[in-house]
CSV table of C-alpha atoms in Angstrom, one decimal:
chain,number,residue,atom,x,y,z
A,1,MET,CA,-37.3,-77.9,12.9
A,2,ASN,CA,-34.1,-76.8,11.2
A,3,ALA,CA,-31.5,-79.7,10.0
A,4,ALA,CA,-29.7,-78.0,12.7
A,5,PHE,CA,-32.4,-78.6,15.9
A,6,LYS,CA,-31.9,-82.2,14.2
A,7,ARG,CA,-28.7,-82.7,14.6
A,8,PHE,CA,-28.7,-81.7,18.4
A,9,LEU,CA,-31.2,-83.5,18.9
A,10,LEU,CA,-29.7,-86.9,17.9
A,11,LYS,CA,-26.6,-85.5,19.3
A,12,THR,CA,-28.5,-85.3,22.7
A,13,ILE,CA,-30.7,-89.0,22.5
A,14,ALA,CA,-26.6,-90.2,21.6
A,15,THR,CA,-25.1,-89.0,24.7
A,16,LEU,CA,-28.4,-89.8,27.1
A,17,LEU,CA,-28.3,-93.3,25.6
A,18,ALA,CA,-24.4,-93.6,26.5
A,19,ILE,CA,-25.3,-92.7,29.9
A,20,LEU,CA,-27.6,-94.5,30.5
A,21,LEU,CA,-25.8,-97.8,28.8
A,22,PHE,CA,-22.2,-97.4,29.4
A,23,LEU,CA,-22.5,-96.4,32.8
A,24,PRO,CA,-24.5,-98.4,35.3
A,25,SER,CA,-21.2,-99.3,37.6
A,26,VAL,CA,-20.7,-96.0,38.2
A,27,VAL,CA,-24.2,-95.2,38.8
A,28,ALA,CA,-25.1,-97.7,41.6
A,29,GLN,CA,-21.6,-96.6,43.5
A,30,SER,CA,-22.2,-92.8,43.3
A,31,GLU,CA,-26.0,-93.2,44.8
A,32,ARG,CA,-27.6,-94.3,48.5
A,33,VAL,CA,-30.2,-97.2,47.9
A,34,THR,CA,-33.6,-97.3,49.6
A,35,VAL,CA,-34.1,-100.5,51.6
A,36,ARG,CA,-37.3,-102.0,51.1
A,37,LEU,CA,-39.7,-104.1,53.2
A,38,ASP,CA,-43.3,-105.1,51.4
A,39,GLY,CA,-42.6,-102.5,49.5
A,40,ARG,CA,-42.1,-100.1,52.2
A,41,ALA,CA,-39.7,-97.2,52.2
A,42,VAL,CA,-37.1,-98.4,56.0
A,43,PHE,CA,-34.0,-96.5,55.4
A,44,ARG,CA,-31.4,-95.5,53.0
A,45,VAL,CA,-28.0,-97.1,52.7
A,46,GLY,CA,-24.5,-96.2,50.5
A,47,VAL,CA,-21.8,-97.6,49.7
A,48,VAL,CA,-19.1,-99.5,51.9
A,49,GLY,CA,-16.3,-101.2,51.7
A,50,GLY,CA,-16.0,-102.5,48.0
A,51,LEU,CA,-19.9,-103.3,48.2
A,52,ASP,CA,-21.8,-100.9,46.4
A,53,ALA,CA,-25.4,-99.5,47.2
A,54,THR,CA,-27.2,-101.4,45.5
A,55,ALA,CA,-25.2,-104.5,46.7
A,56,ARG,CA,-25.7,-103.7,49.7
A,57,ALA,CA,-29.6,-102.4,50.0
A,58,ARG,CA,-30.7,-106.5,48.9
A,59,GLN,CA,-28.3,-108.1,50.8
A,60,ILE,CA,-30.5,-106.5,53.7
A,61,GLU,CA,-34.0,-107.0,52.2
A,62,GLN,CA,-33.3,-110.6,52.1
A,63,ARG,CA,-32.3,-110.5,55.3
A,64,MET,CA,-35.3,-109.7,56.3
A,65,ASN,CA,-37.2,-111.3,54.5
A,66,ARG,CA,-36.1,-114.9,56.0
A,67,LEU,CA,-36.8,-113.0,59.5
A,68,LEU,CA,-40.2,-113.3,57.9
A,69,GLU,CA,-40.3,-117.1,57.1
A,70,ASN,CA,-40.8,-117.4,60.7
A,71,PRO,CA,-42.7,-114.1,62.1
A,72,ASP,CA,-42.8,-115.8,65.6
A,73,ALA,CA,-39.4,-116.5,66.5
A,74,ILE,CA,-38.7,-112.5,65.5
A,75,ALA,CA,-37.2,-110.7,68.0
A,76,THR,CA,-36.2,-106.6,69.4
A,77,PRO,CA,-33.2,-105.3,67.6
A,78,ARG,CA,-29.7,-105.2,69.6
A,79,ILE,CA,-26.8,-102.2,68.9
A,80,GLU,CA,-24.2,-104.3,69.1
A,81,SER,CA,-20.2,-103.3,68.2
A,82,THR,CA,-18.4,-104.9,65.4
A,83,ASN,CA,-15.3,-106.8,66.5
A,84,ALA,CA,-13.7,-105.5,63.4
A,85,ASN,CA,-13.8,-102.3,64.0
A,86,THR,CA,-15.0,-100.7,67.3
A,87,THR,CA,-17.3,-97.5,66.2
A,88,ASP,CA,-18.4,-99.5,63.6
A,89,ARG,CA,-22.6,-101.0,65.0
A,90,THR,CA,-24.2,-103.8,64.0
A,91,ILE,CA,-28.3,-103.9,64.4
A,92,ALA,CA,-28.8,-108.0,65.3
A,93,ILE,CA,-32.2,-109.7,65.5
A,94,ALA,CA,-32.0,-112.8,66.8
A,95,GLY,CA,-28.3,-112.7,66.3
A,96,VAL,CA,-28.3,-112.8,63.4
A,97,PRO,CA,-26.6,-109.8,62.3
A,98,VAL,CA,-28.5,-108.0,59.9
A,99,VAL,CA,-26.4,-104.2,59.5
A,100,THR,CA,-24.0,-103.0,59.9
A,101,VAL,CA,-24.0,-98.9,60.9
A,102,THR,CA,-19.9,-97.9,59.6
A,103,GLN,CA,-18.7,-94.2,60.1
A,104,THR,CA,-19.3,-93.7,56.6
A,105,ASP,CA,-23.4,-94.1,56.7
A,106,ALA,CA,-22.7,-92.0,59.7
A,107,GLN,CA,-21.0,-88.8,58.3
A,108,ASP,CA,-23.8,-89.0,54.6
A,109,ASN,CA,-26.8,-88.5,57.4
A,110,LEU,CA,-25.1,-86.0,58.8
A,111,THR,CA,-24.5,-87.3,62.6
A,112,THR,CA,-23.1,-90.2,64.9
A,113,VAL,CA,-22.2,-93.3,64.8
A,114,ASN,CA,-24.0,-94.3,67.9
A,115,VAL,CA,-27.3,-92.6,67.1
A,116,LEU,CA,-27.8,-93.6,63.4
A,117,ALA,CA,-27.7,-97.3,64.6
A,118,THR,CA,-31.0,-96.1,66.8
A,119,GLN,CA,-32.4,-95.1,64.3
A,120,TRP,CA,-32.0,-97.6,61.8
A,121,SER,CA,-32.9,-100.3,64.9
A,122,GLN,CA,-37.0,-98.7,65.3
A,123,ALA,CA,-37.2,-98.3,61.5
A,124,ILE,CA,-36.2,-101.8,61.7
A,125,ASP,CA,-38.4,-102.8,64.0
A,126,THR,CA,-41.2,-101.3,63.1
A,127,ALA,CA,-40.6,-102.6,59.5
A,128,LEU,CA,-40.9,-106.1,60.9
A,129,GLU,CA,-43.8,-105.4,63.1
A,130,ARG,CA,-46.2,-104.2,60.8
A,131,ALA,CA,-44.5,-106.7,57.9
A,132,SER,CA,-45.6,-109.8,60.2
A,133,LYS,CA,-49.1,-108.7,61.3
A,134,ARG,CA,-49.6,-108.9,57.6
A,135,ARG,CA,-47.9,-112.4,57.3
A,136,LEU,CA,-49.6,-113.9,60.3
A,137,SER,CA,-53.2,-113.5,59.2
A,138,PRO,CA,-55.5,-115.6,57.3
A,139,GLY,CA,-54.5,-116.1,53.7
A,140,GLY,CA,-52.0,-113.6,54.5
A,141,ARG,CA,-48.2,-114.3,53.2
A,142,PHE,CA,-49.2,-114.8,49.8
A,143,ALA,CA,-51.0,-111.7,49.4
A,144,ALA,CA,-48.4,-110.1,51.2
A,145,GLU,CA,-45.5,-111.4,49.0
A,146,VAL,CA,-47.4,-110.3,46.5
A,147,GLN,CA,-48.2,-106.3,47.6
A,148,SER,CA,-45.0,-106.1,48.7
A,149,SER,CA,-43.3,-107.0,45.2
A,150,ILE,CA,-46.3,-104.7,43.6
A,151,GLU,CA,-45.2,-101.8,46.3
A,152,THR,CA,-41.5,-102.3,45.7
A,153,ALA,CA,-41.4,-102.2,42.2
A,154,PHE,CA,-43.1,-98.8,41.8
A,155,GLY,CA,-41.7,-97.5,45.3
A,156,ARG,CA,-37.8,-98.2,43.0
A,157,SER,CA,-39.6,-96.4,39.7
A,158,ILE,CA,-40.8,-93.5,41.7
A,159,GLU,CA,-38.1,-93.5,43.3
A,160,SER,CA,-35.1,-93.8,40.8
A,161,ALA,CA,-38.0,-90.7,39.0
A,162,ILE,CA,-37.5,-88.4,41.0
A,163,VAL,CA,-34.2,-88.3,41.4
A,164,ILE,CA,-33.1,-89.2,37.5
A,165,ILE,CA,-36.0,-87.2,36.0
A,166,PRO,CA,-34.3,-84.0,37.4
A,167,ARG,CA,-30.9,-84.7,36.2
A,168,ALA,CA,-31.5,-86.1,33.2
A,169,LEU,CA,-33.6,-82.2,32.6
A,170,ALA,CA,-30.4,-80.6,33.8
A,171,ALA,CA,-28.2,-83.1,31.4
A,172,LEU,CA,-30.3,-81.9,28.5
A,173,LEU,CA,-30.3,-77.8,29.4
A,174,THR,CA,-26.7,-77.7,29.6
A,175,LEU,CA,-26.2,-79.9,26.4
A,176,GLY,CA,-28.7,-77.6,24.8
A,177,LEU,CA,-26.2,-74.5,26.0
A,178,PHE,CA,-22.8,-75.7,24.6
A,179,TRP,CA,-24.6,-76.7,21.7
A,180,ALA,CA,-26.2,-73.1,21.3
A,181,ILE,CA,-22.3,-72.0,22.2
A,182,ALA,CA,-20.6,-74.3,19.6
A,183,THR,CA,-22.5,-73.3,16.7
A,184,PHE,CA,-22.8,-69.2,17.5
A,185,VAL,CA,-18.1,-70.5,17.5
A,186,ARG,CA,-17.8,-72.0,14.6
A,187,TRP,CA,-20.2,-69.2,12.3
A,188,LEU,CA,-17.6,-66.4,14.3
A,189,MET,CA,-15.0,-68.3,13.3
A,190,ARG,CA,-16.0,-68.4,10.3
A,191,PHE,CA,-17.3,-65.1,9.6
A,192,ILE,CA,-14.0,-64.1,11.0
A,193,PHE,CA,-12.1,-67.1,8.9
A,194,ARG,CA,-13.7,-65.7,6.1
A,195,ARG,CA,-11.8,-62.0,6.3
A,196,ILE,CA,-8.4,-62.7,7.0
A,197,VAL,CA,-8.0,-66.9,5.8
A,198,GLU,CA,-8.1,-67.6,2.6
A,199,ASP,CA,-7.3,-71.1,2.9
A,200,LEU,CA,-11.0,-73.7,3.4
A,201,THR,CA,-9.2,-76.6,4.1
A,202,VAL,CA,-7.2,-74.4,7.3
A,203,GLU,CA,-10.3,-72.6,8.6
A,204,ASN,CA,-12.6,-75.7,8.1
A,205,LEU,CA,-10.0,-77.7,10.6
A,206,ILE,CA,-10.2,-74.7,12.5
A,207,LYS,CA,-13.7,-74.7,13.2
A,208,GLN,CA,-14.0,-78.7,13.2
A,209,VAL,CA,-11.9,-78.9,16.2
A,210,ALA,CA,-12.9,-76.0,17.9
A,211,TYR,CA,-17.1,-77.3,17.8
A,212,TYR,CA,-15.9,-81.0,18.4
A,213,ALA,CA,-13.9,-79.6,21.9
A,214,ILE,CA,-16.7,-77.9,23.0
A,215,TRP,CA,-19.4,-80.9,22.8
A,216,ILE,CA,-16.9,-82.9,23.9
A,217,LEU,CA,-16.7,-80.4,27.7
A,218,GLY,CA,-20.7,-79.8,27.8
A,219,PHE,CA,-20.6,-83.6,27.1
A,220,ILE,CA,-18.2,-83.6,30.2
A,221,VAL,CA,-20.1,-81.0,32.1
A,222,ALA,CA,-23.8,-82.9,31.5
A,223,ILE,CA,-21.5,-85.8,32.7
A,224,ASP,CA,-21.7,-83.4,36.3
A,225,ALA,CA,-25.3,-82.1,36.8
A,226,PHE,CA,-26.0,-85.6,36.1
A,227,GLY,CA,-25.3,-86.6,39.3
A,228,PHE,CA,-21.9,-88.4,38.0
A,229,ASP,CA,-17.9,-87.9,39.3
A,230,PRO,CA,-16.2,-87.6,35.1
A,231,GLN,CA,-13.3,-89.3,37.2
A,232,ALA,CA,-15.1,-91.8,38.4
A,233,VAL,CA,-16.2,-91.7,34.1
A,234,ALA,CA,-13.1,-91.8,32.9
A,235,THR,CA,-11.9,-95.2,35.3
A,236,GLY,CA,-15.3,-97.3,34.5
A,237,LEU,CA,-14.9,-96.3,30.6
A,238,GLY,CA,-10.8,-97.2,31.0
A,239,LEU,CA,-11.4,-100.3,32.4
A,240,THR,CA,-14.5,-101.5,29.2
A,241,SER,CA,-11.8,-99.3,26.8
A,242,LEU,CA,-10.3,-102.9,24.9
A,243,ALA,CA,-14.5,-104.2,24.6
A,244,LEU,CA,-15.6,-100.3,23.4
A,245,GLY,CA,-12.0,-100.2,21.4
A,246,PHE,CA,-13.4,-103.1,19.4
A,247,ALA,CA,-17.2,-102.0,19.0
A,248,LEU,CA,-15.6,-98.1,18.3
A,249,LYS,CA,-12.9,-99.4,15.8
A,250,ASP,CA,-14.2,-97.9,12.7
A,251,ILE,CA,-15.3,-95.0,13.9
A,252,LEU,CA,-12.2,-93.9,15.6
A,253,SER,CA,-10.0,-95.1,13.0
A,254,ASN,CA,-11.9,-92.7,10.7
A,255,PHE,CA,-11.8,-89.5,13.3
A,256,ILE,CA,-7.5,-90.3,14.0
A,257,SER,CA,-7.8,-90.4,9.4
A,258,GLY,CA,-9.7,-86.8,9.8
A,259,ILE,CA,-7.2,-85.6,11.8
A,260,SER,CA,-4.9,-86.8,9.7
A,261,ILE,CA,-6.1,-85.6,6.9
A,262,LEU,CA,-7.5,-82.3,8.4
A,263,VAL,CA,-3.6,-81.4,9.0
A,264,LEU,CA,-1.0,-83.1,6.4
A,265,ARG,CA,-3.6,-82.3,3.6
A,266,PRO,CA,-2.5,-84.0,0.8
A,267,PHE,CA,-6.1,-82.3,-0.9
A,268,GLU,CA,-8.1,-79.2,0.0
A,269,LEU,CA,-11.6,-78.1,-0.4
A,270,GLY,CA,-12.9,-77.4,-4.3
A,271,ASP,CA,-10.0,-80.1,-5.1
A,272,GLN,CA,-11.3,-82.2,-7.7
A,273,ILE,CA,-9.4,-85.8,-6.9
A,274,ILE,CA,-9.9,-89.5,-7.6
A,275,VAL,CA,-10.4,-92.3,-4.8
A,276,GLY,CA,-10.9,-95.2,-5.9
A,277,GLU,CA,-13.4,-95.9,-8.3
A,278,THR,CA,-14.7,-92.5,-7.5
A,279,GLU,CA,-14.5,-88.3,-8.7
A,280,GLY,CA,-15.0,-86.0,-7.8
A,281,ASN,CA,-14.9,-81.7,-6.3
A,282,VAL,CA,-14.1,-82.4,-2.9
A,283,GLU,CA,-17.5,-80.3,-0.4
A,284,ARG,CA,-16.5,-81.5,3.3
A,285,ILE,CA,-13.5,-82.8,4.8
A,286,ASP,CA,-15.3,-83.9,8.1
A,287,LEU,CA,-14.3,-85.8,10.9
A,288,ARG,CA,-15.7,-88.7,10.3
A,289,ALA,CA,-16.4,-89.1,5.6
A,290,THR,CA,-15.2,-87.1,2.7
A,291,GLN,CA,-17.7,-85.7,0.5
A,292,LEU,CA,-16.8,-85.8,-3.0
A,293,ARG,CA,-19.7,-84.1,-5.3
A,294,THR,CA,-19.0,-86.1,-8.5
A,295,TYR,CA,-20.0,-84.9,-12.0
A,296,ASP,CA,-22.8,-85.8,-12.4
A,297,GLY,CA,-24.1,-84.1,-9.3
A,298,ARG,CA,-24.0,-86.7,-7.5
A,299,VAL,CA,-22.7,-86.6,-3.3
A,300,VAL,CA,-20.3,-89.6,-1.9
A,301,LEU,CA,-20.0,-89.8,1.4
A,302,VAL,CA,-16.0,-91.8,1.9
A,303,PRO,CA,-15.3,-92.8,5.5
A,304,ASN,CA,-11.8,-91.1,6.2
A,305,ALA,CA,-10.3,-94.3,7.2
A,306,GLU,CA,-11.0,-95.4,3.1
A,307,VAL,CA,-9.7,-91.9,2.0
A,308,PHE,CA,-6.5,-91.6,4.0
A,309,THR,CA,-5.2,-95.2,3.1
A,310,SER,CA,-6.0,-95.2,-0.8
A,311,ARG,CA,-4.4,-94.1,-3.1
A,312,ILE,CA,-5.4,-90.6,-4.4
A,313,VAL,CA,-4.9,-89.3,-7.6
A,314,ASN,CA,-5.1,-85.0,-7.2
A,315,ASN,CA,-5.9,-83.5,-10.5
A,316,THR,CA,-6.1,-79.6,-9.4
A,317,ALA,CA,-3.0,-80.0,-6.9
A,318,ALA,CA,-1.3,-78.2,-9.8
A,319,SER,CA,-2.7,-75.0,-11.8
A,320,THR,CA,-1.8,-76.8,-14.7
A,321,ARG,CA,-2.2,-79.8,-16.8
A,322,ARG,CA,-1.1,-81.6,-19.6
A,323,GLY,CA,-4.1,-83.3,-22.0
A,324,SER,CA,-3.8,-84.7,-25.8
A,325,VAL,CA,-5.2,-85.8,-28.7
A,326,THR,CA,-4.4,-88.4,-30.6
A,327,LEU,CA,-5.8,-88.9,-34.4
A,328,PHE,CA,-4.9,-90.5,-37.5
A,329,ILE,CA,-3.2,-89.6,-41.0
A,330,GLY,CA,-2.4,-91.9,-43.9
A,331,TYR,CA,1.5,-93.1,-45.6
A,332,ASP,CA,0.3,-91.1,-48.4
A,333,THR,CA,0.1,-86.9,-46.2
A,334,ASP,CA,2.8,-84.7,-46.5
A,335,LEU,CA,3.9,-85.1,-42.6
A,336,PRO,CA,5.9,-82.0,-41.3
A,337,GLN,CA,2.8,-80.6,-43.0
A,338,ALA,CA,0.2,-82.0,-41.5
A,339,ILE,CA,2.5,-82.1,-38.2
A,340,ASP,CA,3.4,-78.3,-39.0
A,341,VAL,CA,-0.4,-77.9,-38.9
A,342,VAL,CA,-1.8,-79.6,-35.8
A,343,ARG,CA,0.4,-77.7,-34.4
A,344,ALA,CA,-0.6,-74.3,-34.9
A,345,ALA,CA,-4.3,-75.8,-34.8
A,346,VAL,CA,-3.6,-77.1,-31.2
A,347,GLN,CA,-1.6,-73.6,-29.2
A,348,ALA,CA,-4.4,-71.3,-31.6
A,349,THR,CA,-6.8,-72.8,-30.0
A,350,ASP,CA,-9.1,-70.8,-26.4
A,351,GLY,CA,-7.8,-72.4,-23.4
A,352,VAL,CA,-4.3,-73.7,-24.5
A,353,LEU,CA,-1.4,-72.3,-22.2
A,354,THR,CA,1.4,-71.4,-24.4
A,355,GLU,CA,3.9,-71.8,-21.9
A,356,PRO,CA,4.5,-75.1,-21.8
A,357,ALA,CA,4.8,-74.9,-25.6
A,358,ALA,CA,2.3,-77.4,-28.0
A,359,SER,CA,4.0,-80.3,-29.2
A,360,ILE,CA,2.8,-83.3,-31.6
A,361,ARG,CA,4.7,-86.5,-31.2
A,362,VAL,CA,4.5,-89.6,-33.6
A,363,ARG,CA,3.4,-92.2,-31.5
A,364,ASP,CA,3.3,-95.2,-33.6
A,365,LEU,CA,3.2,-96.3,-36.9
A,366,GLY,CA,0.3,-98.5,-37.5
A,367,GLN,CA,-0.2,-100.8,-40.2
A,368,ASP,CA,-3.0,-98.7,-42.2
A,369,ASP,CA,-2.7,-95.2,-40.5
A,370,ILE,CA,-0.1,-93.5,-38.7
A,371,VAL,CA,-0.7,-92.6,-35.3
A,372,ILE,CA,-0.1,-88.8,-34.1
A,373,GLU,CA,-0.5,-87.1,-30.6
A,374,ALA,CA,-1.0,-83.3,-29.9
A,375,ARG,CA,-0.1,-82.7,-26.5
A,376,PHE,CA,-0.7,-79.1,-24.9
A,377,TRP,CA,-1.2,-77.5,-21.1
A,378,THR,CA,-4.2,-76.1,-19.8
A,379,ASP,CA,-6.3,-75.1,-16.5
A,380,SER,CA,-6.4,-78.3,-14.7
A,381,GLN,CA,-10.1,-77.6,-13.6
A,382,ARG,CA,-12.4,-80.2,-15.2
A,383,SER,CA,-14.7,-77.9,-16.7
A,384,ASP,CA,-11.6,-75.7,-18.0
A,385,PHE,CA,-9.9,-79.0,-19.3
A,386,VAL,CA,-12.5,-81.0,-21.2
A,387,ALA,CA,-13.8,-77.8,-22.9
A,388,THR,CA,-10.2,-77.1,-23.9
A,389,THR,CA,-9.9,-81.0,-25.3
A,390,SER,CA,-13.1,-81.3,-27.1
A,391,GLN,CA,-11.9,-77.5,-28.9
A,392,VAL,CA,-8.2,-78.7,-29.7
A,393,ARG,CA,-10.2,-81.6,-31.6
A,394,GLN,CA,-12.5,-79.0,-33.5
A,395,ALA,CA,-9.9,-77.3,-34.2
A,396,ILE,CA,-7.4,-80.0,-35.6
A,397,VAL,CA,-10.4,-81.8,-38.2
A,398,ALA,CA,-10.9,-77.9,-38.8
A,399,ALA,CA,-7.1,-77.1,-39.5
A,400,LEU,CA,-6.5,-80.3,-41.5
A,401,LYS,CA,-9.7,-80.2,-43.8
A,402,ALA,CA,-8.5,-76.8,-44.8
A,403,ALA,CA,-4.9,-77.4,-46.0
A,404,GLU,CA,-6.7,-80.0,-47.6
A,405,ILE,CA,-4.7,-83.0,-45.7
A,406,GLY,CA,-7.2,-85.8,-46.2
A,407,LEU,CA,-8.0,-88.1,-42.5
A,408,PRO,CA,-8.0,-92.0,-43.0
A,409,ASN,CA,-11.5,-93.1,-43.6
A,410,PRO,CA,-11.7,-97.1,-42.1
A,411,ASP,CA,-15.0,-98.0,-44.1
A,412,VAL,CA,-12.5,-97.6,-47.6
A,413,ARG,CA,-9.2,-99.1,-48.2
A,414,MET,CA,-7.8,-98.8,-51.3
A,415,LEU,CA,-5.1,-101.1,-52.3
A,416,ILE,CA,-2.1,-100.6,-55.2
A,417,PRO,CA,-0.5,-103.7,-56.4
A,418,PHE,CA,3.5,-103.4,-56.1
A,419,GLN,CA,4.3,-104.7,-59.8
A,420,THR,CA,0.9,-103.0,-61.7
A,421,ASP,CA,2.3,-104.5,-66.0
A,422,GLN,CA,2.1,-107.9,-64.5
A,423,TRP,CA,-1.4,-107.4,-63.3
A,424,GLN,CA,-2.4,-105.8,-65.8
A,425,ALA,CA,-1.5,-108.4,-68.6
A,426,ALA,CA,-3.2,-110.7,-66.1
A,427,LEU,CA,-6.7,-108.6,-66.3
A,428,LYS,CA,-6.1,-108.3,-70.2
A,429,ASN,CA,-5.8,-112.4,-70.4
A,430,THR,CA,-8.6,-112.7,-68.8
A,431,ASN,CA,-10.8,-110.5,-70.0
A,432,SER,CA,-9.6,-112.2,-74.0
A,433,ASN,CA,-11.0,-115.6,-72.2
A,434,LEU,CA,-14.3,-114.6,-71.0
A,435,ASN,CA,-14.3,-112.7,-74.8
A,436,HIS,CA,-13.8,-116.9,-76.7
A,437,ARG,CA,-16.1,-118.0,-74.5
A,438,ASP,CA,-18.8,-116.1,-75.3
């Protein structure tokens, strides 16, 4: 199993989980639910007004179960007209309304309200009669309740599986198709842009935007294949946008920062940058994180929000970079001669640019040494910069030795008295006193 297929599986699972976890209200409002009594299907109802299909079905089941608490009082269902709407019909038993048959129900069942009311009335009468007989037998009520719970659970599970599994397979196939399309488009764009676009950052931006745009389109089509209305899904997600905003704050921040980095381009692929305490080569700029490879070979993923808000040092934004080498010479050295020797050695080193020319500066006058700084310009790539700096140091040491200009040794210090005559006289007196004692 290759990495691309693993990523596709992870994205598919995440998409299906998002559909199942975040859209339960949309499912309830877009499905027809079966009304069951003792686990057996009676009829199916849909959405009416502000009442979703699941809540409506449970309400009808509760009313029929209450009638079964006194089986002897159950009468034949009657069909009555509602006061609010003359086209609707109410099915009532012993004056208790069980269900209202609406024009929407009739349209869903491709019939008229009167015909549908007659069918539901007969179905309710048959279901109640069968359930009453089961409860009137010895110990039948307990057995009927247990059997009803088990059959209802299995019936609803099977019904849900029959509805969900084909739609899930359709959504999975849809995502697989769009994954293949997105992968092919990304490969095609890489193949084309390598020949017409030299800027890798622009190529990366276009590829990622096209890739994720196809994925978003595939997600919408998968939602439709799953049986949801994309507009209703958008509405449902909009109702929870505040909660989702807090939950996905970091993800959205990284996403927007990634788009901004790719558009504003503070650095490009292949640049050598410093972000916080991390320094390395930019290998990838994704919409979530920027991938850096440090100079010791490690891969670091820095979140785009951190990259976008941090102070960035781009070492390779310019083609050249100035380097410097500090050295110490003694006060007894011929300073102009030493500067000329160092300048010539630096300028003659491989990798040091002739323009701008190398320069030598006296940085400080120390207590024991003169501090000199040799400045030069070289290529900004770290490999070239480090190698050239090392060669410059070697060239300076070799040139100073060739010119017989010594570098100070920090472990050896020569102290020369200011008044030599007085020191010599004092030493003679000390030696003579020691001789007299002997």
